[in-house]
Amino acid sequence: MTAERAVYSNWGRWGSDDERGAANLLGGEVVLDACRLPTKGRVYNLGIEVRQGAPVAGRRISPVHLMASDGGDYAALGREDWGTADDYLFLASGGTTHIDGLSHLWYGGRMYNGFSFREVRSSGAARCGIEKVGGLVARGHLLDFTTFPTKRPGLIGTADVTAYVAARGLKVQPGDALLFRTGWIETALGGTLQEASCPVVASDAVEWIAEHDIAIVGADNPAVEAVAERGVLPPLHQILLRDLGVYIIELLTLAEPARDGVTTGMLVVAPLLISRGVNGPVNPLLIV
């Protein structure tokens, strides 16, 4: 990608100082529309457990969970009638199930809305920090490509999304979220991962995403798209985050709602309010 004007762009759409991108699509009426979807009161956790050895995105390390005090410690007073336990957690903000902030990526010296990459320094992101996102409530559509053939082996493109939406009768509206199930997370957790056996979202799917004003794109793998070579920016990330301000959620677990036949539900995503953070750990909820 170059610094030239992108084919798809939301720069300036919500003002020259906007730092929230497609989150602006999730206004009051869109949120209320999503809230009307649940009819069963069933809540699905879409995040993976935060633990040592769980799948992580990219070259990040596994979470480290340490106890500060416990039932066997002198600090806990060694009492049986009452006591307290406390713990610490060290993890990559983009390691476990997480949402990519709009300051996570840039090219041509610019990140979303034209802000300079120099706004992201060792002290964090002065622009487009994850704390600017706030809570996201949207209509979430589960697209299960473990059971739906694609035109190109291993790639989910615009034609495939079009065919899936038509086959399942999904009604997609501006501000909606697309959640792609590829089967990656189940095979990774089961220790039988074969990358080639799980499809990824192709860069040309951005055509469908942009034309339908999608606000959030998520998947049950570490990058949504194919993992790029070292030193190469993944193209879908470039267009979604930098050009469109569309949020990406990685390492979702979608098997349970898929098994229950869920196609659309109320999606709730609340990133940790990490000041000047570039990513946010999340446990998204899909409510039906």
PDB file of C-alpha atoms in Angstrom:
ATOM      1  CA  MET A   1       0.000   0.000   0.000  1.00  0.00           C
ATOM      2  CA  THR A   2       1.142   3.568  -0.611  1.00  0.00           C
ATOM      3  CA  ALA A   3       0.362   6.898   1.008  1.00  0.00           C
ATOM      4  CA  GLU A   4      -1.927   7.763  -1.910  1.00  0.00           C
ATOM      5  CA  ARG A   5      -5.662   8.157  -1.345  1.00  0.00           C
ATOM      6  CA  ALA A   6      -7.093   4.745  -0.548  1.00  0.00           C
ATOM      7  CA  VAL A   7      -9.840   3.231  -2.698  1.00  0.00           C
ATOM      8  CA  TYR A   8     -11.984   2.768   0.411  1.00  0.00           C
ATOM      9  CA  SER A   9     -11.728   5.485   3.038  1.00  0.00           C
ATOM     10  CA  ASN A  10     -13.675   6.931   5.955  1.00  0.00           C
ATOM     11  CA  TRP A  11     -11.179   9.711   6.630  1.00  0.00           C
ATOM     12  CA  GLY A  12     -13.016  12.908   7.498  1.00  0.00           C
ATOM     13  CA  ARG A  13     -16.425  11.227   7.447  1.00  0.00           C
ATOM     14  CA  TRP A  14     -16.967  11.963  11.145  1.00  0.00           C
ATOM     15  CA  GLY A  15     -14.754  15.031  11.315  1.00  0.00           C
ATOM     16  CA  SER A  16     -11.047  15.733  10.986  1.00  0.00           C
ATOM     17  CA  ASP A  17     -10.418  15.048  14.682  1.00  0.00           C
ATOM     18  CA  ASP A  18     -12.346  11.767  14.858  1.00  0.00           C
ATOM     19  CA  GLU A  19     -10.520   8.929  16.638  1.00  0.00           C
ATOM     20  CA  ARG A  20     -13.322   6.328  16.853  1.00  0.00           C
ATOM     21  CA  GLY A  21     -13.815   5.398  13.225  1.00  0.00           C
ATOM     22  CA  ALA A  22     -16.620   2.954  12.481  1.00  0.00           C
ATOM     23  CA  ALA A  23     -17.674   3.003  16.143  1.00  0.00           C
ATOM     24  CA  ASN A  24     -19.519   6.165  15.120  1.00  0.00           C
ATOM     25  CA  LEU A  25     -21.923   3.957  13.178  1.00  0.00           C
ATOM     26  CA  LEU A  26     -23.155   2.503  16.461  1.00  0.00           C
ATOM     27  CA  GLY A  27     -25.486   5.309  17.450  1.00  0.00           C
ATOM     28  CA  GLY A  28     -28.528   5.095  19.679  1.00  0.00           C
ATOM     29  CA  GLU A  29     -30.948   3.603  17.161  1.00  0.00           C
ATOM     30  CA  VAL A  30     -28.423   0.998  16.016  1.00  0.00           C
ATOM     31  CA  VAL A  31     -27.789  -0.024  19.631  1.00  0.00           C
ATOM     32  CA  LEU A  32     -31.506  -0.237  20.392  1.00  0.00           C
ATOM     33  CA  ASP A  33     -32.039  -2.294  17.249  1.00  0.00           C
ATOM     34  CA  ALA A  34     -29.382  -4.738  18.461  1.00  0.00           C
ATOM     35  CA  CYS A  35     -30.995  -4.861  21.904  1.00  0.00           C
ATOM     36  CA  ARG A  36     -34.258  -6.034  20.348  1.00  0.00           C
ATOM     37  CA  LEU A  37     -32.665  -9.172  18.893  1.00  0.00           C
ATOM     38  CA  PRO A  38     -32.432 -11.450  21.964  1.00  0.00           C
ATOM     39  CA  THR A  39     -35.480 -13.644  22.549  1.00  0.00           C
ATOM     40  CA  LYS A  40     -34.011 -16.540  24.572  1.00  0.00           C
ATOM     41  CA  GLY A  41     -31.796 -14.808  27.115  1.00  0.00           C
ATOM     42  CA  ARG A  42     -28.832 -17.001  26.139  1.00  0.00           C
ATOM     43  CA  VAL A  43     -25.386 -15.435  26.579  1.00  0.00           C
ATOM     44  CA  TYR A  44     -22.338 -16.795  24.736  1.00  0.00           C
ATOM     45  CA  ASN A  45     -18.811 -15.905  25.825  1.00  0.00           C
ATOM     46  CA  LEU A  46     -16.767 -15.400  22.669  1.00  0.00           C
ATOM     47  CA  GLY A  47     -13.388 -14.971  24.372  1.00  0.00           C
ATOM     48  CA  ILE A  48     -10.881 -17.725  25.085  1.00  0.00           C
ATOM     49  CA  GLU A  49      -9.638 -18.427  28.607  1.00  0.00           C
ATOM     50  CA  VAL A  50      -6.699 -16.283  29.664  1.00  0.00           C
ATOM     51  CA  ARG A  51      -4.154 -18.884  30.750  1.00  0.00           C
ATOM     52  CA  GLN A  52      -0.647 -20.113  30.169  1.00  0.00           C
ATOM     53  CA  GLY A  53      -0.460 -22.148  26.981  1.00  0.00           C
ATOM     54  CA  ALA A  54      -3.592 -20.725  25.359  1.00  0.00           C
ATOM     55  CA  PRO A  55      -3.280 -19.707  21.694  1.00  0.00           C
ATOM     56  CA  VAL A  56      -1.831 -16.214  21.246  1.00  0.00           C
ATOM     57  CA  ALA A  57      -1.745 -13.877  18.276  1.00  0.00           C
ATOM     58  CA  GLY A  58       1.507 -13.445  16.399  1.00  0.00           C
ATOM     59  CA  ARG A  59       4.814 -13.577  18.227  1.00  0.00           C
ATOM     60  CA  ARG A  60       3.380 -12.516  21.568  1.00  0.00           C
ATOM     61  CA  ILE A  61       3.965 -14.524  24.720  1.00  0.00           C
ATOM     62  CA  SER A  62       1.365 -16.491  26.667  1.00  0.00           C
ATOM     63  CA  PRO A  63      -0.314 -14.744  29.609  1.00  0.00           C
ATOM     64  CA  VAL A  64       1.459 -14.996  32.961  1.00  0.00           C
ATOM     65  CA  HIS A  65      -0.832 -15.295  35.995  1.00  0.00           C
ATOM     66  CA  LEU A  66       0.790 -14.921  39.422  1.00  0.00           C
ATOM     67  CA  MET A  67      -0.722 -15.197  42.881  1.00  0.00           C
ATOM     68  CA  ALA A  68       0.164 -12.406  45.296  1.00  0.00           C
ATOM     69  CA  SER A  69      -1.492 -14.146  48.233  1.00  0.00           C
ATOM     70  CA  ASP A  70      -3.370 -17.403  48.638  1.00  0.00           C
ATOM     71  CA  GLY A  71      -4.607 -19.859  51.221  1.00  0.00           C
ATOM     72  CA  GLY A  72      -1.149 -21.329  51.743  1.00  0.00           C
ATOM     73  CA  ASP A  73       0.667 -18.026  52.271  1.00  0.00           C
ATOM     74  CA  TYR A  74       1.699 -16.309  55.461  1.00  0.00           C
ATOM     75  CA  ALA A  75       0.335 -13.133  53.798  1.00  0.00           C
ATOM     76  CA  ALA A  76      -3.121 -14.715  53.877  1.00  0.00           C
ATOM     77  CA  LEU A  77      -2.657 -15.196  57.638  1.00  0.00           C
ATOM     78  CA  GLY A  78      -3.078 -18.952  57.311  1.00  0.00           C
ATOM     79  CA  ARG A  79      -6.610 -18.779  58.665  1.00  0.00           C
ATOM     80  CA  GLU A  80      -9.471 -21.087  57.765  1.00  0.00           C
ATOM     81  CA  ASP A  81     -12.364 -19.012  59.057  1.00  0.00           C
ATOM     82  CA  TRP A  82     -11.647 -16.109  56.679  1.00  0.00           C
ATOM     83  CA  GLY A  83      -8.952 -14.782  54.399  1.00  0.00           C
ATOM     84  CA  THR A  84      -8.206 -13.146  51.075  1.00  0.00           C
ATOM     85  CA  ALA A  85      -6.448 -14.029  47.865  1.00  0.00           C
ATOM     86  CA  ASP A  86      -4.990 -11.658  45.295  1.00  0.00           C
ATOM     87  CA  ASP A  87      -3.304 -12.062  41.958  1.00  0.00           C
ATOM     88  CA  TYR A  88      -1.517 -10.311  39.105  1.00  0.00           C
ATOM     89  CA  LEU A  89      -1.780 -10.778  35.370  1.00  0.00           C
ATOM     90  CA  PHE A  90       0.810  -9.997  32.718  1.00  0.00           C
ATOM     91  CA  LEU A  91      -0.363 -10.334  29.143  1.00  0.00           C
ATOM     92  CA  ALA A  92       0.037  -8.822  25.715  1.00  0.00           C
ATOM     93  CA  SER A  93      -2.930  -6.554  25.069  1.00  0.00           C
ATOM     94  CA  GLY A  94      -3.095  -8.069  21.583  1.00  0.00           C
ATOM     95  CA  GLY A  95      -2.318 -11.615  22.646  1.00  0.00           C
ATOM     96  CA  THR A  96      -5.508 -13.248  23.881  1.00  0.00           C
ATOM     97  CA  THR A  97      -8.977 -12.491  22.450  1.00  0.00           C
ATOM     98  CA  HIS A  98      -8.668  -8.793  21.670  1.00  0.00           C
ATOM     99  CA  ILE A  99      -9.801  -5.884  19.560  1.00  0.00           C
ATOM    100  CA  ASP A 100      -7.281  -4.018  17.433  1.00  0.00           C
ATOM    101  CA  GLY A 101      -7.281  -0.301  18.096  1.00  0.00           C
ATOM    102  CA  LEU A 102      -7.032   2.184  15.237  1.00  0.00           C
ATOM    103  CA  SER A 103      -3.527   3.130  16.394  1.00  0.00           C
ATOM    104  CA  HIS A 104      -2.369  -0.474  15.982  1.00  0.00           C
ATOM    105  CA  LEU A 105      -1.257  -0.038  12.373  1.00  0.00           C
ATOM    106  CA  TRP A 106      -0.227   2.570   9.827  1.00  0.00           C
ATOM    107  CA  TYR A 107       1.299   2.853   6.389  1.00  0.00           C
ATOM    108  CA  GLY A 108       2.531   5.818   4.381  1.00  0.00           C
ATOM    109  CA  GLY A 109       3.329   7.486   7.690  1.00  0.00           C
ATOM    110  CA  ARG A 110      -0.386   7.806   8.530  1.00  0.00           C
ATOM    111  CA  MET A 111      -2.851   5.879  10.628  1.00  0.00           C
ATOM    112  CA  TYR A 112      -6.639   6.275  10.669  1.00  0.00           C
ATOM    113  CA  ASN A 113      -8.008   9.698   9.691  1.00  0.00           C
ATOM    114  CA  GLY A 114      -4.587  10.911   8.608  1.00  0.00           C
ATOM    115  CA  PHE A 115      -2.973  11.082  12.039  1.00  0.00           C
ATOM    116  CA  SER A 116       0.804  10.741  11.946  1.00  0.00           C
ATOM    117  CA  PHE A 117       2.401   7.510  13.092  1.00  0.00           C
ATOM    118  CA  ARG A 118       4.525   9.730  15.352  1.00  0.00           C
ATOM    119  CA  GLU A 119       1.463  10.082  17.579  1.00  0.00           C
ATOM    120  CA  VAL A 120       2.303   6.558  18.797  1.00  0.00           C
ATOM    121  CA  ARG A 121       5.403   6.681  20.974  1.00  0.00           C
ATOM    122  CA  SER A 122       6.901   4.773  23.890  1.00  0.00           C
ATOM    123  CA  SER A 123       4.348   6.485  26.142  1.00  0.00           C
ATOM    124  CA  GLY A 124       1.479   5.057  24.081  1.00  0.00           C
ATOM    125  CA  ALA A 125      -0.933   6.362  21.466  1.00  0.00           C
ATOM    126  CA  ALA A 126      -1.732  10.060  21.756  1.00  0.00           C
ATOM    127  CA  ARG A 127      -4.314   9.561  19.005  1.00  0.00           C
ATOM    128  CA  CYS A 128      -6.770   6.706  18.425  1.00  0.00           C
ATOM    129  CA  GLY A 129      -5.976   5.022  21.741  1.00  0.00           C
ATOM    130  CA  ILE A 130      -8.122   2.048  22.669  1.00  0.00           C
ATOM    131  CA  GLU A 131      -9.703   4.045  25.506  1.00  0.00           C
ATOM    132  CA  LYS A 132     -11.389   6.229  22.869  1.00  0.00           C
ATOM    133  CA  VAL A 133     -13.462   3.307  21.585  1.00  0.00           C
ATOM    134  CA  GLY A 134     -15.813   2.916  24.541  1.00  0.00           C
ATOM    135  CA  GLY A 135     -18.379   0.128  24.663  1.00  0.00           C
ATOM    136  CA  LEU A 136     -19.611  -1.333  21.386  1.00  0.00           C
ATOM    137  CA  VAL A 137     -23.088  -2.819  20.956  1.00  0.00           C
ATOM    138  CA  ALA A 138     -24.021  -4.078  17.501  1.00  0.00           C
ATOM    139  CA  ARG A 139     -25.939  -6.699  15.572  1.00  0.00           C
ATOM    140  CA  GLY A 140     -23.479  -9.559  15.170  1.00  0.00           C
ATOM    141  CA  HIS A 141     -23.759 -12.086  12.330  1.00  0.00           C
ATOM    142  CA  LEU A 142     -22.011 -15.448  12.664  1.00  0.00           C
ATOM    143  CA  LEU A 143     -20.687 -16.693   9.319  1.00  0.00           C
ATOM    144  CA  ASP A 144     -19.702 -20.351   9.723  1.00  0.00           C
ATOM    145  CA  PHE A 145     -17.314 -21.220   6.908  1.00  0.00           C
ATOM    146  CA  THR A 146     -16.424 -24.584   8.428  1.00  0.00           C
ATOM    147  CA  THR A 147     -19.558 -25.915   6.734  1.00  0.00           C
ATOM    148  CA  PHE A 148     -19.823 -23.591   3.736  1.00  0.00           C
ATOM    149  CA  PRO A 149     -17.641 -24.065   0.641  1.00  0.00           C
ATOM    150  CA  THR A 150     -15.632 -21.168  -0.780  1.00  0.00           C
ATOM    151  CA  LYS A 151     -14.972 -20.509  -4.451  1.00  0.00           C
ATOM    152  CA  ARG A 152     -11.211 -20.364  -3.842  1.00  0.00           C
ATOM    153  CA  PRO A 153      -9.852 -23.028  -1.493  1.00  0.00           C
ATOM    154  CA  GLY A 154      -8.945 -21.515   1.863  1.00  0.00           C
ATOM    155  CA  LEU A 155     -10.032 -17.963   1.008  1.00  0.00           C
ATOM    156  CA  ILE A 156     -13.237 -16.163   1.991  1.00  0.00           C
ATOM    157  CA  GLY A 157     -13.812 -13.383  -0.517  1.00  0.00           C
ATOM    158  CA  THR A 158     -16.587 -11.002  -1.477  1.00  0.00           C
ATOM    159  CA  ALA A 159     -18.368 -13.629  -3.584  1.00  0.00           C
ATOM    160  CA  ASP A 160     -18.321 -16.069  -0.664  1.00  0.00           C
ATOM    161  CA  VAL A 161     -19.719 -13.554   1.819  1.00  0.00           C
ATOM    162  CA  THR A 162     -22.415 -12.613  -0.696  1.00  0.00           C
ATOM    163  CA  ALA A 163     -23.335 -16.274  -1.212  1.00  0.00           C
ATOM    164  CA  TYR A 164     -23.341 -17.030   2.530  1.00  0.00           C
ATOM    165  CA  VAL A 165     -25.544 -14.067   3.433  1.00  0.00           C
ATOM    166  CA  ALA A 166     -28.008 -14.994   0.695  1.00  0.00           C
ATOM    167  CA  ALA A 167     -28.056 -18.700   1.611  1.00  0.00           C
ATOM    168  CA  ARG A 168     -28.688 -17.995   5.299  1.00  0.00           C
ATOM    169  CA  GLY A 169     -31.105 -15.142   4.691  1.00  0.00           C
ATOM    170  CA  LEU A 170     -29.113 -12.702   6.825  1.00  0.00           C
ATOM    171  CA  LYS A 171     -30.292  -9.102   6.903  1.00  0.00           C
ATOM    172  CA  VAL A 172     -27.143  -7.007   7.166  1.00  0.00           C
ATOM    173  CA  GLN A 173     -27.393  -3.320   8.068  1.00  0.00           C
ATOM    174  CA  PRO A 174     -24.878  -0.465   8.454  1.00  0.00           C
ATOM    175  CA  GLY A 175     -22.988  -0.757  11.734  1.00  0.00           C
ATOM    176  CA  ASP A 176     -23.304  -4.545  11.925  1.00  0.00           C
ATOM    177  CA  ALA A 177     -20.501  -6.939  12.868  1.00  0.00           C
ATOM    178  CA  LEU A 178     -19.340  -9.961  10.873  1.00  0.00           C
ATOM    179  CA  LEU A 179     -17.941 -12.876  12.906  1.00  0.00           C
ATOM    180  CA  PHE A 180     -16.152 -15.471  10.777  1.00  0.00           C
ATOM    181  CA  ARG A 181     -15.833 -19.031  12.039  1.00  0.00           C
ATOM    182  CA  THR A 182     -12.995 -20.907  10.321  1.00  0.00           C
ATOM    183  CA  GLY A 183     -12.357 -23.718  12.805  1.00  0.00           C
ATOM    184  CA  TRP A 184      -8.858 -22.461  13.629  1.00  0.00           C
ATOM    185  CA  ILE A 185      -9.364 -21.964  17.362  1.00  0.00           C
ATOM    186  CA  GLU A 186     -10.820 -25.433  17.964  1.00  0.00           C
ATOM    187  CA  THR A 187      -7.935 -27.143  16.185  1.00  0.00           C
ATOM    188  CA  ALA A 188      -5.404 -24.944  17.983  1.00  0.00           C
ATOM    189  CA  LEU A 189      -6.909 -25.683  21.401  1.00  0.00           C
ATOM    190  CA  GLY A 190      -7.059 -29.374  20.523  1.00  0.00           C
ATOM    191  CA  GLY A 191      -3.414 -29.470  19.497  1.00  0.00           C
ATOM    192  CA  THR A 192      -4.203 -30.654  15.965  1.00  0.00           C
ATOM    193  CA  LEU A 193      -3.714 -27.371  14.121  1.00  0.00           C
ATOM    194  CA  GLN A 194      -3.027 -27.496  10.405  1.00  0.00           C
ATOM    195  CA  GLU A 195      -3.031 -23.919   9.108  1.00  0.00           C
ATOM    196  CA  ALA A 196      -3.871 -24.889   5.530  1.00  0.00           C
ATOM    197  CA  SER A 197      -7.060 -26.649   6.598  1.00  0.00           C
ATOM    198  CA  CYS A 198      -8.687 -23.470   7.931  1.00  0.00           C
ATOM    199  CA  PRO A 199      -9.882 -20.705   5.601  1.00  0.00           C
ATOM    200  CA  VAL A 200      -8.965 -17.053   6.104  1.00  0.00           C
ATOM    201  CA  VAL A 201     -10.698 -13.857   5.059  1.00  0.00           C
ATOM    202  CA  ALA A 202      -9.283 -12.651   1.737  1.00  0.00           C
ATOM    203  CA  SER A 203      -8.328  -9.022   1.196  1.00  0.00           C
ATOM    204  CA  ASP A 204     -10.950  -8.639  -1.540  1.00  0.00           C
ATOM    205  CA  ALA A 205     -13.680  -9.202   1.063  1.00  0.00           C
ATOM    206  CA  VAL A 206     -13.139  -5.553   1.961  1.00  0.00           C
ATOM    207  CA  GLU A 207     -15.333  -4.651  -1.018  1.00  0.00           C
ATOM    208  CA  TRP A 208     -18.349  -6.242   0.662  1.00  0.00           C
ATOM    209  CA  ILE A 209     -17.394  -4.918   4.091  1.00  0.00           C
ATOM    210  CA  ALA A 210     -17.036  -1.335   2.866  1.00  0.00           C
ATOM    211  CA  GLU A 211     -20.164  -1.327   0.725  1.00  0.00           C
ATOM    212  CA  HIS A 212     -22.274  -2.595   3.632  1.00  0.00           C
ATOM    213  CA  ASP A 213     -20.766  -0.190   6.194  1.00  0.00           C
ATOM    214  CA  ILE A 214     -19.670  -2.962   8.549  1.00  0.00           C
ATOM    215  CA  ALA A 215     -18.302  -1.644  11.864  1.00  0.00           C
ATOM    216  CA  ILE A 216     -16.579  -4.742  13.272  1.00  0.00           C
ATOM    217  CA  VAL A 217     -14.935  -7.767  11.656  1.00  0.00           C
ATOM    218  CA  GLY A 218     -13.957 -10.697  13.876  1.00  0.00           C
ATOM    219  CA  ALA A 219     -12.710 -14.242  13.449  1.00  0.00           C
ATOM    220  CA  ASP A 220     -11.677 -17.304  15.427  1.00  0.00           C
ATOM    221  CA  ASN A 221      -8.053 -17.083  14.283  1.00  0.00           C
ATOM    222  CA  PRO A 222      -5.043 -14.899  15.150  1.00  0.00           C
ATOM    223  CA  ALA A 223      -5.299 -12.388  12.307  1.00  0.00           C
ATOM    224  CA  VAL A 224      -8.664 -12.788  10.501  1.00  0.00           C
ATOM    225  CA  GLU A 225      -6.673 -12.898   7.268  1.00  0.00           C
ATOM    226  CA  ALA A 226      -3.590 -14.920   6.347  1.00  0.00           C
ATOM    227  CA  VAL A 227      -0.645 -14.287   8.670  1.00  0.00           C
ATOM    228  CA  ALA A 228       1.728 -12.011   6.777  1.00  0.00           C
ATOM    229  CA  GLU A 229       5.419 -12.607   6.310  1.00  0.00           C
ATOM    230  CA  ARG A 230       7.672 -10.838   8.785  1.00  0.00           C
ATOM    231  CA  GLY A 231       8.061  -7.212   7.750  1.00  0.00           C
ATOM    232  CA  VAL A 232       4.948  -7.238   5.533  1.00  0.00           C
ATOM    233  CA  LEU A 233       1.748  -5.514   6.627  1.00  0.00           C
ATOM    234  CA  PRO A 234      -1.357  -7.693   6.211  1.00  0.00           C
ATOM    235  CA  PRO A 235      -3.482  -6.016   3.506  1.00  0.00           C
ATOM    236  CA  LEU A 236      -6.906  -6.468   5.111  1.00  0.00           C
ATOM    237  CA  HIS A 237      -5.642  -4.896   8.324  1.00  0.00           C
ATOM    238  CA  GLN A 238      -4.350  -1.932   6.347  1.00  0.00           C
ATOM    239  CA  ILE A 239      -7.682  -1.217   4.710  1.00  0.00           C
ATOM    240  CA  LEU A 240      -9.950  -1.957   7.670  1.00  0.00           C
ATOM    241  CA  LEU A 241      -8.012  -0.243  10.449  1.00  0.00           C
ATOM    242  CA  ARG A 242      -6.139   2.526   8.679  1.00  0.00           C
ATOM    243  CA  ASP A 243      -8.432   3.430   5.788  1.00  0.00           C
ATOM    244  CA  LEU A 244     -11.923   2.615   7.046  1.00  0.00           C
ATOM    245  CA  GLY A 245     -11.577   2.716  10.830  1.00  0.00           C
ATOM    246  CA  VAL A 246     -13.270  -0.688  11.046  1.00  0.00           C
ATOM    247  CA  TYR A 247     -12.413  -2.664  14.168  1.00  0.00           C
ATOM    248  CA  ILE A 248     -10.901  -6.155  14.073  1.00  0.00           C
ATOM    249  CA  ILE A 249     -11.422  -8.781  16.781  1.00  0.00           C
ATOM    250  CA  GLU A 250      -9.118 -11.800  16.799  1.00  0.00           C
ATOM    251  CA  LEU A 251      -9.081 -15.186  18.548  1.00  0.00           C
ATOM    252  CA  LEU A 252     -12.830 -15.474  19.051  1.00  0.00           C
ATOM    253  CA  THR A 253     -14.426 -18.763  20.033  1.00  0.00           C
ATOM    254  CA  LEU A 254     -17.535 -19.316  17.938  1.00  0.00           C
ATOM    255  CA  ALA A 255     -18.108 -23.073  18.063  1.00  0.00           C
ATOM    256  CA  GLU A 256     -20.818 -23.044  20.732  1.00  0.00           C
ATOM    257  CA  PRO A 257     -23.185 -20.540  19.103  1.00  0.00           C
ATOM    258  CA  ALA A 258     -22.532 -22.186  15.734  1.00  0.00           C
ATOM    259  CA  ARG A 259     -23.520 -25.595  17.130  1.00  0.00           C
ATOM    260  CA  ASP A 260     -26.718 -24.048  18.466  1.00  0.00           C
ATOM    261  CA  GLY A 261     -27.576 -22.681  15.045  1.00  0.00           C
ATOM    262  CA  VAL A 262     -27.103 -19.034  15.979  1.00  0.00           C
ATOM    263  CA  THR A 263     -26.845 -16.747  12.979  1.00  0.00           C
ATOM    264  CA  THR A 264     -27.493 -13.275  14.413  1.00  0.00           C
ATOM    265  CA  GLY A 265     -27.426 -11.860  17.912  1.00  0.00           C
ATOM    266  CA  MET A 266     -26.664  -8.846  20.039  1.00  0.00           C
ATOM    267  CA  LEU A 267     -22.887  -8.386  20.206  1.00  0.00           C
ATOM    268  CA  VAL A 268     -21.406  -6.558  23.197  1.00  0.00           C
ATOM    269  CA  VAL A 269     -17.713  -5.615  23.174  1.00  0.00           C
ATOM    270  CA  ALA A 270     -16.122  -3.600  25.987  1.00  0.00           C
ATOM    271  CA  PRO A 271     -12.342  -3.186  25.628  1.00  0.00           C
ATOM    272  CA  LEU A 272     -10.353  -2.533  28.789  1.00  0.00           C
ATOM    273  CA  LEU A 273      -9.868   1.222  29.125  1.00  0.00           C
ATOM    274  CA  ILE A 274      -6.102   1.125  28.717  1.00  0.00           C
ATOM    275  CA  SER A 275      -4.979   4.734  28.523  1.00  0.00           C
ATOM    276  CA  ARG A 276      -3.133   5.299  25.223  1.00  0.00           C
ATOM    277  CA  GLY A 277      -3.316   1.571  24.461  1.00  0.00           C
ATOM    278  CA  VAL A 278      -3.196   0.248  20.907  1.00  0.00           C
ATOM    279  CA  ASN A 279      -5.151  -2.989  21.518  1.00  0.00           C
ATOM    280  CA  GLY A 280      -7.706  -4.092  24.083  1.00  0.00           C
ATOM    281  CA  PRO A 281      -8.303  -7.531  25.651  1.00  0.00           C
ATOM    282  CA  VAL A 282     -11.995  -8.420  25.462  1.00  0.00           C
ATOM    283  CA  ASN A 283     -14.484 -11.163  26.235  1.00  0.00           C
ATOM    284  CA  PRO A 284     -17.178 -10.325  23.685  1.00  0.00           C
ATOM    285  CA  LEU A 285     -20.713 -11.463  24.449  1.00  0.00           C
ATOM    286  CA  LEU A 286     -23.211 -12.672  21.877  1.00  0.00           C
ATOM    287  CA  ILE A 287     -26.729 -12.577  23.301  1.00  0.00           C
ATOM    288  CA  VAL A 288     -29.670 -14.288  21.593  1.00  0.00           C
TER     289      VAL A 288
END
